[in-house]
XYZ file of C-alpha atoms in Angstrom:
664
model
C 5.058 -31.928 -4.021
C 3.104 -32.055 -7.292
C 3.764 -29.767 -10.226
C 0.549 -27.907 -9.355
C 1.778 -26.991 -5.874
C 4.048 -24.106 -4.916
C 7.105 -24.642 -2.708
C 6.356 -23.907 0.971
C 7.295 -20.500 2.339
C 6.988 -18.599 5.622
C 4.387 -16.503 3.783
C 2.108 -19.510 4.094
C 2.336 -19.613 7.902
C 0.005 -17.998 10.408
C 3.010 -16.973 12.494
C 4.274 -14.736 9.691
C 0.956 -12.945 9.242
C 0.478 -12.569 13.002
C 3.817 -10.760 13.102
C 2.939 -8.591 10.084
C -0.416 -7.434 11.436
C 0.830 -6.939 14.995
C 3.418 -4.541 13.554
C 0.861 -2.788 11.344
C -1.490 -2.305 14.318
C 1.322 -0.578 16.225
C 2.150 1.646 13.258
C -1.516 2.568 12.760
C -1.893 3.443 16.432
C 1.275 5.556 16.321
C 0.941 7.503 13.066
C -2.313 6.456 11.382
C -0.686 4.513 8.526
C -3.213 1.902 7.340
C -0.487 -0.507 6.288
C 0.258 -2.262 3.037
C -2.468 -2.827 0.452
C -1.695 -6.102 -1.317
C -1.353 -5.545 -5.081
C -1.888 -1.810 -4.440
C -4.903 0.481 -4.575
C -5.269 -0.266 -8.292
C -6.302 -3.865 -7.575
C -8.857 -2.672 -5.019
C -10.251 -0.174 -7.520
C -10.523 -2.751 -10.299
C -12.274 -5.315 -8.118
C -14.674 -2.667 -6.817
C -15.461 -1.485 -10.357
C -16.117 -5.075 -11.392
C -18.608 -5.415 -8.527
C -20.333 -2.148 -9.490
C -20.798 -3.451 -13.017
C -21.934 -6.992 -12.237
C -23.808 -6.958 -8.906
C -27.497 -6.247 -9.552
C -29.040 -3.529 -7.323
C -31.111 -4.747 -4.384
C -33.367 -3.102 -1.797
C -32.105 -5.653 0.743
C -28.436 -5.687 1.799
C -26.120 -7.464 -0.638
C -24.014 -9.943 1.347
C -20.282 -9.744 0.603
C -17.500 -11.818 2.147
C -13.770 -11.146 1.886
C -11.581 -14.163 2.620
C -8.363 -13.216 4.403
C -9.520 -9.623 4.823
C -6.299 -8.266 6.374
C -6.581 -4.518 6.956
C -10.007 -4.498 5.289
C -9.168 -2.028 2.527
C -10.979 -3.973 -0.187
C -14.118 -4.589 1.858
C -14.259 -0.968 3.043
C -14.303 0.223 -0.575
C -18.000 -0.755 -0.481
C -18.774 2.015 2.025
C -19.459 4.222 -1.001
C -20.883 3.786 -4.502
C -20.732 5.916 -7.659
C -23.298 8.720 -7.418
C -25.101 7.611 -10.576
C -25.780 4.189 -8.997
C -27.328 5.585 -5.813
C -26.972 4.173 -2.276
C -26.874 0.377 -2.021
C -27.170 -1.390 1.354
C -24.482 -4.001 2.053
C -23.752 -6.564 4.740
C -19.960 -6.864 4.704
C -18.065 -9.706 6.379
C -14.296 -9.898 6.672
C -12.753 -13.168 7.839
C -9.083 -13.547 8.757
C -7.283 -16.034 10.974
C -5.134 -13.302 12.586
C -6.534 -11.500 15.634
C -4.418 -8.437 14.854
C -5.820 -8.202 11.324
C -9.337 -7.875 12.740
C -8.151 -5.260 15.254
C -6.508 -3.260 12.458
C -9.534 -3.531 10.159
C -11.938 -2.371 12.895
C -9.717 0.616 13.672
C -9.436 1.600 10.009
C -13.194 1.219 9.560
C -13.868 3.504 12.530
C -11.472 6.146 11.208
C -12.903 6.028 7.693
C -16.492 6.254 8.886
C -15.651 9.306 11.008
C -14.250 11.189 8.017
C -16.393 9.769 5.220
C -18.937 12.584 4.944
C -16.199 15.226 4.798
C -14.031 13.377 2.289
C -16.457 12.285 -0.423
C -17.396 14.413 -3.387
C -21.196 14.212 -3.442
C -21.173 14.694 -7.210
C -19.037 11.563 -7.574
C -19.973 9.250 -4.683
C -22.753 8.397 -2.251
C -22.456 6.743 1.161
C -23.933 3.256 1.387
C -25.803 1.926 4.432
C -23.396 -0.816 5.522
C -23.250 -3.291 8.362
C -19.683 -4.556 8.773
C -18.398 -7.471 10.833
C -14.794 -8.604 11.281
C -14.455 -12.254 12.255
C -11.395 -14.205 13.404
C -11.868 -17.678 11.957
C -10.053 -20.354 9.980
C -11.768 -20.547 6.591
C -10.316 -23.977 5.895
C -11.453 -25.628 9.118
C -14.604 -23.801 10.209
C -17.888 -25.564 9.478
C -20.188 -22.937 7.954
C -23.943 -23.464 8.281
C -26.272 -23.683 5.301
C -27.400 -20.098 5.967
C -23.819 -18.866 5.605
C -23.974 -17.996 1.901
C -22.868 -14.798 0.203
C -23.816 -12.915 -2.961
C -20.147 -12.108 -3.589
C -17.078 -13.813 -2.135
C -13.758 -12.041 -2.758
C -10.134 -13.117 -2.494
C -7.175 -10.767 -2.988
C -3.984 -12.750 -2.426
C -5.331 -15.144 0.221
C -5.311 -18.176 -2.074
C -1.749 -17.236 -3.080
C -0.618 -17.226 0.554
C -2.419 -20.446 1.481
C -0.818 -22.219 -1.479
C 2.550 -21.560 0.178
C 1.565 -23.624 3.225
C 2.593 -27.268 3.550
C 0.511 -27.845 6.703
C -2.244 -30.423 6.027
C -5.777 -29.210 6.684
C -7.101 -32.510 8.010
C -6.137 -36.109 8.737
C -6.416 -36.973 5.060
C -3.262 -34.936 4.482
C -4.844 -32.576 1.957
C -3.163 -29.182 1.608
C -4.844 -25.742 1.845
C -4.443 -25.301 -1.921
C -6.607 -28.394 -2.464
C -9.294 -27.599 0.115
C -9.734 -23.879 -0.553
C -11.594 -24.088 -3.927
C -14.121 -26.474 -2.346
C -14.715 -23.986 0.468
C -15.307 -21.159 -1.961
C -17.880 -23.210 -3.854
C -19.840 -23.803 -0.640
C -19.783 -20.133 0.432
C -21.180 -18.642 -2.795
C -24.971 -18.687 -3.065
C -26.763 -19.717 -6.251
C -26.462 -16.861 -8.735
C -23.671 -15.294 -6.673
C -20.094 -14.550 -7.664
C -16.580 -15.544 -6.646
C -14.022 -12.839 -7.528
C -10.340 -13.692 -7.076
C -7.128 -11.740 -7.671
C -3.930 -13.801 -7.792
C -0.271 -13.066 -8.385
C 1.081 -16.605 -8.098
C -1.063 -18.092 -10.849
C -2.011 -17.076 -14.365
C -5.639 -16.652 -15.362
C -5.486 -20.026 -17.097
C -4.165 -21.711 -13.953
C -6.838 -20.113 -11.760
C -9.575 -21.350 -14.071
C -8.048 -24.825 -14.065
C -7.937 -24.952 -10.254
C -11.537 -23.798 -9.868
C -13.031 -26.028 -12.572
C -11.717 -29.415 -11.455
C -14.000 -32.443 -11.610
C -16.030 -32.923 -8.469
C -16.158 -29.249 -7.562
C -19.155 -28.445 -9.710
C -17.133 -25.579 -11.188
C -16.850 -24.871 -14.860
C -16.043 -21.801 -16.873
C -17.682 -20.517 -20.014
C -15.019 -19.476 -22.537
C -14.876 -15.760 -23.335
C -12.792 -13.854 -25.847
C -9.245 -13.511 -24.533
C -6.108 -11.607 -25.458
C -2.962 -10.217 -23.882
C -4.948 -7.172 -22.813
C -8.179 -8.603 -21.458
C -11.020 -6.300 -20.534
C -14.071 -6.954 -18.394
C -16.460 -9.057 -20.453
C -20.182 -9.692 -19.977
C -21.586 -13.084 -19.044
C -22.181 -15.239 -22.102
C -24.920 -17.720 -22.858
C -26.459 -17.313 -19.389
C -29.950 -18.042 -20.691
C -28.821 -21.357 -22.127
C -27.015 -22.229 -18.903
C -30.152 -21.707 -16.830
C -31.852 -24.517 -18.742
C -29.825 -27.092 -16.857
C -30.367 -28.199 -13.263
C -26.883 -28.874 -11.890
C -25.230 -25.932 -10.148
C -21.661 -24.963 -10.865
C -19.494 -21.865 -11.270
C -19.078 -20.450 -14.759
C -16.059 -18.363 -15.713
C -17.531 -14.879 -15.954
C -14.871 -12.342 -16.781
C -11.365 -11.097 -16.156
C -9.820 -7.749 -15.310
C -6.489 -6.496 -16.768
C -3.657 -5.821 -14.313
C -0.003 -4.963 -13.987
C 1.876 -7.763 -12.247
C 2.904 -8.563 -8.694
C 4.168 -11.688 -6.961
C 5.244 -13.062 -3.634
C 6.630 -16.479 -2.882
C 5.495 -17.655 -6.305
C 6.870 -19.500 -9.269
C 7.793 -18.780 -12.878
C 4.927 -17.866 -15.164
C 2.860 -15.819 -12.718
C 1.051 -12.559 -13.385
C -1.600 -10.644 -11.518
C -5.003 -11.660 -12.769
C -8.528 -11.068 -11.538
C -11.051 -13.723 -12.518
C -14.777 -13.919 -11.753
C -16.931 -17.027 -11.526
C -20.708 -17.170 -11.179
C -22.620 -19.969 -9.512
C -25.405 -20.637 -12.000
C -27.367 -23.543 -13.471
C -25.831 -25.471 -16.375
C -23.066 -27.945 -17.144
C -21.257 -26.988 -20.347
C -18.050 -28.914 -21.025
C -14.887 -27.026 -20.047
C -12.787 -25.691 -22.884
C -9.140 -26.147 -21.978
C -7.837 -24.406 -25.082
C -7.811 -20.975 -23.462
C -4.539 -19.255 -24.462
C -2.010 -18.315 -21.821
C -2.015 -14.577 -21.098
C 1.098 -12.555 -20.266
C 3.060 -15.697 -19.401
C 6.694 -15.430 -18.409
C 9.436 -17.980 -18.798
C 12.966 -17.462 -17.506
C 12.722 -13.685 -17.456
C 11.132 -13.390 -20.919
C 7.629 -11.931 -21.330
C 5.885 -12.109 -24.707
C 9.303 -12.447 -26.334
C 10.749 -9.328 -24.672
C 13.487 -8.999 -22.057
C 11.966 -8.549 -18.609
C 14.278 -6.230 -16.631
C 13.868 -5.720 -12.893
C 13.871 -2.406 -11.016
C 13.933 -1.880 -7.254
C 12.900 1.053 -5.085
C 13.774 1.221 -1.377
C 11.929 3.587 0.962
C 13.859 3.710 4.238
C 11.326 5.634 6.310
C 11.234 6.700 9.928
C 8.709 4.005 10.851
C 9.462 1.167 8.431
C 11.497 0.226 5.363
C 9.505 -0.632 2.231
C 10.988 -2.397 -0.803
C 9.157 -2.766 -4.125
C 10.440 -4.617 -7.193
C 8.952 -3.904 -10.626
C 9.572 -5.484 -14.000
C 9.650 -3.693 -17.332
C 6.508 -5.454 -18.544
C 4.449 -6.477 -15.533
C 4.563 -3.657 -12.965
C 5.130 -4.524 -9.307
C 6.216 -8.158 -8.970
C 7.409 -8.427 -5.346
C 7.726 -6.407 -2.174
C 8.676 -6.607 1.501
C 8.695 -4.435 4.622
C 11.207 -4.167 7.466
C 12.001 -1.987 10.472
C 12.929 1.685 10.575
C 15.645 2.774 8.164
C 16.197 6.277 9.590
C 19.975 6.520 9.401
C 20.170 9.546 11.694
C 18.491 7.600 14.474
C 19.675 3.994 14.105
C 23.076 4.575 12.518
C 24.768 3.435 9.310
C 25.158 -0.276 10.058
C 21.657 -0.877 11.407
C 20.103 1.015 8.490
C 22.296 -0.958 6.048
C 21.347 -4.322 7.577
C 17.643 -3.427 7.534
C 17.794 -2.443 3.857
C 19.759 -5.535 2.800
C 17.537 -7.945 4.722
C 14.361 -6.348 3.376
C 15.625 -6.431 -0.225
C 16.597 -10.086 0.163
C 13.128 -10.850 1.526
C 11.551 -9.117 -1.486
C 13.842 -11.040 -3.852
C 12.791 -14.301 -2.183
C 9.199 -13.498 -3.187
C 10.002 -13.219 -6.894
C 8.785 -15.983 -9.228
C 11.248 -18.879 -9.244
C 12.090 -18.350 -12.916
C 13.961 -15.098 -12.282
C 17.774 -15.212 -12.669
C 19.767 -16.342 -9.621
C 23.043 -14.694 -10.625
C 24.016 -11.045 -10.757
C 26.446 -8.869 -12.676
C 29.357 -7.501 -10.667
C 31.840 -4.710 -11.170
C 34.605 -7.108 -12.219
C 32.448 -9.116 -14.615
C 32.244 -12.091 -12.278
C 29.232 -13.433 -10.461
C 28.043 -13.748 -6.904
C 25.733 -16.666 -6.127
C 23.104 -17.187 -3.458
C 24.240 -17.406 0.133
C 26.337 -14.233 0.415
C 25.391 -10.675 1.341
C 24.718 -9.760 -2.264
C 21.500 -9.408 -4.185
C 20.811 -12.654 -6.017
C 19.264 -10.871 -9.000
C 20.454 -8.036 -11.200
C 18.451 -4.805 -11.054
C 18.534 -2.643 -14.161
C 18.050 0.437 -11.979
C 18.038 1.079 -8.238
C 16.357 3.969 -6.399
C 17.139 4.352 -2.703
C 15.684 6.943 -0.355
C 16.665 6.919 3.326
C 15.277 9.237 5.972
C 17.969 10.930 8.028
C 20.545 10.473 5.248
C 20.985 14.030 4.000
C 24.668 14.948 3.988
C 27.009 14.031 1.151
C 29.221 12.230 3.654
C 26.393 10.019 4.930
C 25.188 9.322 1.401
C 28.684 8.361 0.257
C 29.178 6.068 3.272
C 25.893 4.287 2.633
C 26.648 4.061 -1.088
C 29.980 2.407 -0.287
C 28.152 -0.206 1.812
C 25.273 -0.898 -0.591
C 27.083 -0.761 -3.951
C 28.726 -4.220 -3.569
C 25.382 -5.672 -2.485
C 23.834 -4.559 -5.792
C 26.928 -5.553 -7.819
C 27.728 -1.950 -8.786
C 30.594 0.464 -8.388
C 28.235 2.956 -6.740
C 24.544 3.538 -6.064
C 22.813 6.860 -5.607
C 21.591 7.458 -2.044
C 19.049 10.213 -1.426
C 16.642 11.352 1.258
C 13.424 9.316 1.240
C 11.420 12.364 0.079
C 13.183 12.023 -3.286
C 11.171 8.860 -3.963
C 7.958 10.836 -4.213
C 9.367 12.163 -7.465
C 8.309 8.834 -8.956
C 4.743 10.155 -9.030
C 5.897 13.049 -11.234
C 7.144 10.458 -13.725
C 3.971 8.383 -13.693
C 1.765 11.506 -13.868
C 3.911 13.217 -16.542
C 4.481 16.414 -14.551
C 7.627 18.283 -15.713
C 8.276 19.596 -12.192
C 6.742 19.643 -8.755
C 7.124 19.543 -4.997
C 7.164 16.443 -2.812
C 6.064 16.741 0.803
C 6.508 14.021 3.388
C 4.600 14.548 6.615
C 4.610 11.377 8.639
C 6.611 10.766 11.781
C 8.949 13.480 10.411
C 8.720 15.921 7.514
C 10.669 17.294 4.565
C 9.863 19.350 1.446
C 11.753 18.782 -1.813
C 11.330 20.330 -5.279
C 12.055 18.200 -8.361
C 12.135 18.506 -12.105
C 12.221 15.795 -14.755
C 15.216 16.106 -17.056
C 15.141 15.145 -20.721
C 16.551 11.671 -20.001
C 13.785 10.939 -17.495
C 16.022 11.596 -14.493
C 14.288 13.008 -11.397
C 16.555 15.826 -10.214
C 16.297 17.671 -6.921
C 16.386 21.442 -7.459
C 15.644 22.693 -3.922
C 14.617 21.483 -0.462
C 13.507 22.597 2.979
C 13.332 20.756 6.291
C 14.335 17.172 6.929
C 16.465 18.178 9.907
C 14.842 15.814 12.394
C 12.494 16.405 15.280
C 15.029 18.311 17.388
C 15.529 21.026 14.759
C 12.448 20.903 12.569
C 9.962 18.363 11.209
C 7.351 21.089 10.751
C 3.907 19.656 10.060
C 4.878 16.097 11.009
C 3.005 13.834 13.408
C 5.611 14.769 15.995
C 5.143 18.483 15.311
C 1.363 18.163 15.507
C 1.714 16.515 18.914
C 4.264 19.116 19.997
C 1.968 22.001 18.951
C -0.953 20.500 20.860
C 1.158 20.014 23.996
C 2.507 23.579 23.810
C -0.977 25.051 23.432
C -2.368 22.848 26.206
C 0.401 23.836 28.622
C -0.026 27.527 27.685
C -3.746 27.284 28.502
C -2.942 25.539 31.778
C -0.370 28.162 32.785
C -2.778 30.984 31.891
C -5.574 29.437 33.933
C -7.693 29.102 30.770
C -7.628 25.330 30.361
C -10.778 23.489 29.320
C -10.543 20.335 31.403
C -12.285 18.038 28.930
C -11.759 17.477 25.213
C -8.272 17.231 23.757
C -6.610 18.488 26.938
C -7.977 15.459 28.791
C -6.857 13.139 25.974
C -3.327 14.547 26.302
C -3.335 13.984 30.080
C -4.657 10.448 29.612
C -2.070 9.777 26.900
C 0.787 10.649 29.263
C -0.998 9.167 32.304
C -0.882 12.336 34.420
C -3.501 14.110 36.525
C -2.546 17.685 35.618
C -1.504 19.154 32.262
C 1.484 20.796 33.941
C 2.974 17.325 34.473
C 3.021 16.565 30.736
C 6.315 18.388 30.099
C 8.220 16.041 32.389
C 6.698 13.037 30.630
C 7.689 14.399 27.212
C 11.376 14.403 28.176
C 11.290 11.120 30.103
C 13.459 8.274 28.750
C 12.756 4.601 29.368
C 15.963 3.438 31.072
C 15.101 -0.219 30.471
C 15.673 0.263 26.726
C 18.817 0.839 24.695
C 19.486 4.553 24.216
C 18.486 4.582 20.522
C 15.301 2.629 21.231
C 14.438 4.841 24.195
C 14.864 8.019 22.143
C 12.750 6.612 19.323
C 10.057 5.556 21.808
C 10.052 9.073 23.295
C 9.613 10.607 19.845
C 6.784 8.233 18.936
C 5.092 8.978 22.269
C 4.606 12.570 21.109
C 3.939 11.664 17.460
C 1.191 9.204 18.396
C -0.840 12.135 19.752
C -1.598 12.999 16.123
C -4.510 10.553 16.069
C -6.496 12.012 19.029
C -5.693 15.512 17.740
C -7.186 14.726 14.328
C -10.191 13.054 15.969
C -10.772 16.127 18.148
C -10.359 18.413 15.145
C -12.993 16.466 13.200
C -15.485 16.363 16.087
C -18.595 18.530 15.931
C -17.904 21.220 16.904
C -14.112 21.016 16.449
C -12.092 21.142 19.654
C -10.517 24.663 19.849
C -7.229 23.250 21.133
C -7.059 20.836 18.183
C -7.856 23.666 15.751
C -4.928 25.731 17.062
C -2.570 22.751 16.945
C -3.585 21.950 13.355
C -3.113 25.547 12.231
C 0.269 25.813 13.946
C 1.577 22.554 12.453
C 0.209 22.976 8.919
C 1.154 26.652 8.955
C 4.767 25.747 9.654
C 4.754 23.230 6.818
C 3.094 25.693 4.422
C 5.754 28.279 5.298
C 8.367 25.737 4.220
C 6.608 24.985 0.919
C 5.731 28.541 -0.214
C 9.243 30.072 -0.228
C 10.578 26.927 -1.896
C 8.049 27.370 -4.718
C 8.923 31.073 -5.060
C 12.602 30.174 -5.228
C 12.291 27.627 -8.029
C 9.755 29.656 -10.050
C 12.542 32.179 -10.592
C 14.699 29.484 -12.196
C 14.000 28.232 -15.742
C 13.667 24.504 -16.286
C 16.275 22.337 -17.936
C 16.356 23.607 -21.526
C 15.323 27.149 -20.579
C 11.564 26.583 -20.415
C 9.673 28.843 -18.004
C 7.968 27.101 -15.090
C 4.209 27.336 -14.692
C 2.237 26.413 -11.576
C -0.514 24.724 -13.600
C 2.085 22.163 -14.776
C 3.431 21.558 -11.284
C 2.498 18.569 -9.164
C 2.208 18.415 -5.393
C 2.996 14.877 -4.265
C 2.219 14.043 -0.655
C 3.259 11.067 1.429
C 3.283 10.096 5.082
C 0.701 8.979 7.619
C -0.379 12.478 8.685
C -0.680 14.169 5.300
C -2.731 11.234 4.020
C -5.508 12.338 6.398
C -8.050 14.381 4.423
C -8.773 16.810 7.275
C -5.077 17.619 7.623
C -4.615 18.141 3.866
C -7.617 20.455 3.722
C -6.088 22.755 6.341
C -2.651 22.612 4.670
C -4.033 23.463 1.214
C -5.999 26.348 2.731
C -2.797 27.622 4.363
C -0.974 27.364 1.012
C -3.719 29.266 -0.816
C -3.417 31.983 1.794
C 0.246 32.233 0.809
C -0.631 32.368 -2.902
C 0.432 28.812 -3.786
C -1.855 26.524 -5.843
C -0.621 23.447 -7.718
C -1.969 22.193 -11.049
C -2.116 18.601 -9.846
C -2.083 17.002 -6.416
C -1.634 13.347 -5.505
C -1.443 11.506 -2.216
C 0.821 8.460 -2.229
C 0.120 5.509 0.029
C 2.713 3.348 -1.723
C 5.882 5.405 -2.136
C 8.160 2.449 -2.879
C 5.730 1.030 -5.429
C 5.305 4.366 -7.186
C 9.085 4.805 -7.206
C 9.661 1.386 -8.781
C 7.068 2.130 -11.466
C 8.744 5.510 -11.978
C 11.996 3.689 -12.785
C 10.131 1.695 -15.429
C 8.776 4.940 -16.936
C 12.272 6.405 -16.874
C 13.640 3.368 -18.738
C 10.861 3.636 -21.317
C 11.810 7.272 -21.854
C 15.410 6.251 -22.547
C 14.330 3.548 -25.001
C 12.083 6.042 -26.783
C 14.923 8.493 -27.236
C 14.435 10.652 -24.132
C 12.360 13.796 -23.946
C 10.044 14.934 -21.178
C 7.735 12.185 -20.025
């Protein structure tokens, strides 16, 4: 393996990504969660803004290709444009070698299109006329015709993943990392752009890989610093005087950092190349930007922080560094301690953290501090890196006894005497840190639900001051996907018993969902357990069977006109959740903040997480219910990346300590 190649990893195999997207398809079908967005929504936003700035308007559809499109989040950001730009037609193509990725992307596209008109602010955005196609193809081996050229070709992490593969592309033995730049050059039309975001390579390394001799690629040097901003194309007129076509380095976009399966010296960078006329000599003196060596960034210590979100559907782990943002992450199975038990939840958390650690750049330390001052090396059930701070939230882990038991199991893994274990709703408090809200309420409404009030203490600590719910689907979970399904079933059965059932619409969807001919048979299906499964698995499957009704309920609610049964179910479920939030707010408003300061609603944040509450139609009904109860928050945010926001919150907390404390 040459110095330019990365060590092979399972992240470079098709089998790994097949497994990932098969799981994400199941989760999306069950609770509407779109899955992980590589590098986060911020990377999507920055790449989209770059395209807005640099793609010239056209009356004919602009052709855009995303390589390794995954769940399609980046490509689907082109469904709208800023209002001041006006509608722009696009022809969007997503190519991925995983069948399940295309299935997921099509499903997400359908859902987004159905809600687009209701969700956009017409003063801010306009809907673009878009034709979208999702193709299952191997970019490295497919022979594209001469007509297969695009105005913009995008890559967000695909090159990173392919560079972790040691499977030769052809009989010559060349690796994906060697073939991929050639492919990109062929796919971009003259005058078009190639826009790539990478976490395994620095900006300098990306430019080097895409300007090698023989590729016809070359960059034009632009002003660079540790905080690069988007820069205009330089000397384009002079370049057009030449006749040979090549790609010229166009601009870069600043980022926090992220990595998976990489090596030392990696940061997130977004670099644009344009295929134009001209052959200027490459300038290899471009300074390295935000480079890291052995845990040191720009001469400063680079501490690591980890946040673990043990949710009812999956366990998410995000690792952040003090200088580069999110640097690694991983996802595992359900971490709900109440449902799977202490040991299974512990094993899931440990295995997922170890997977995330394996995706850190190779230069990170391989030894950890321990409570007795010794060390624990790789190969044992201990974290192989030291985390400056750890934030763990586990659904179904609410009692002090359960939290102490889990702390006793996890503390040795992290090399500590103890670790704080909290309910997973506590992690939403990270958004209060990053948004500088002194207090607020976090609401999780996914498979289950819980409401927790937090305040930020002077040392940056997120402290729980009150809570409601979180008692599981047998005793509560008001407003959750399960509750929404339960409310719809109750109303449907009531209509059936009263002889007032409307045979079509949502009632029919419920019958079809449970595979029964009459609505009266649904109750028996709700309580039915699959005897071929282990008891825990059978109970979880039964719960998800009801929770997965949330999707057809939301679809029926958003139909024109709305299905009356869906309207009643939505009001019942959101009303129950609102009645948990409102008294909690009244309770904490009567209490002064730490230091005696009076609380004000305009300073409070409402942080929302979970597959159901992320749906705009659901939130609209919930907020209306809250207003009816006299509750309005100063700031509201929906989190799609709870673990990531929590890890970044730990960084903000550490910054507050270094700056002498005080409210963030």
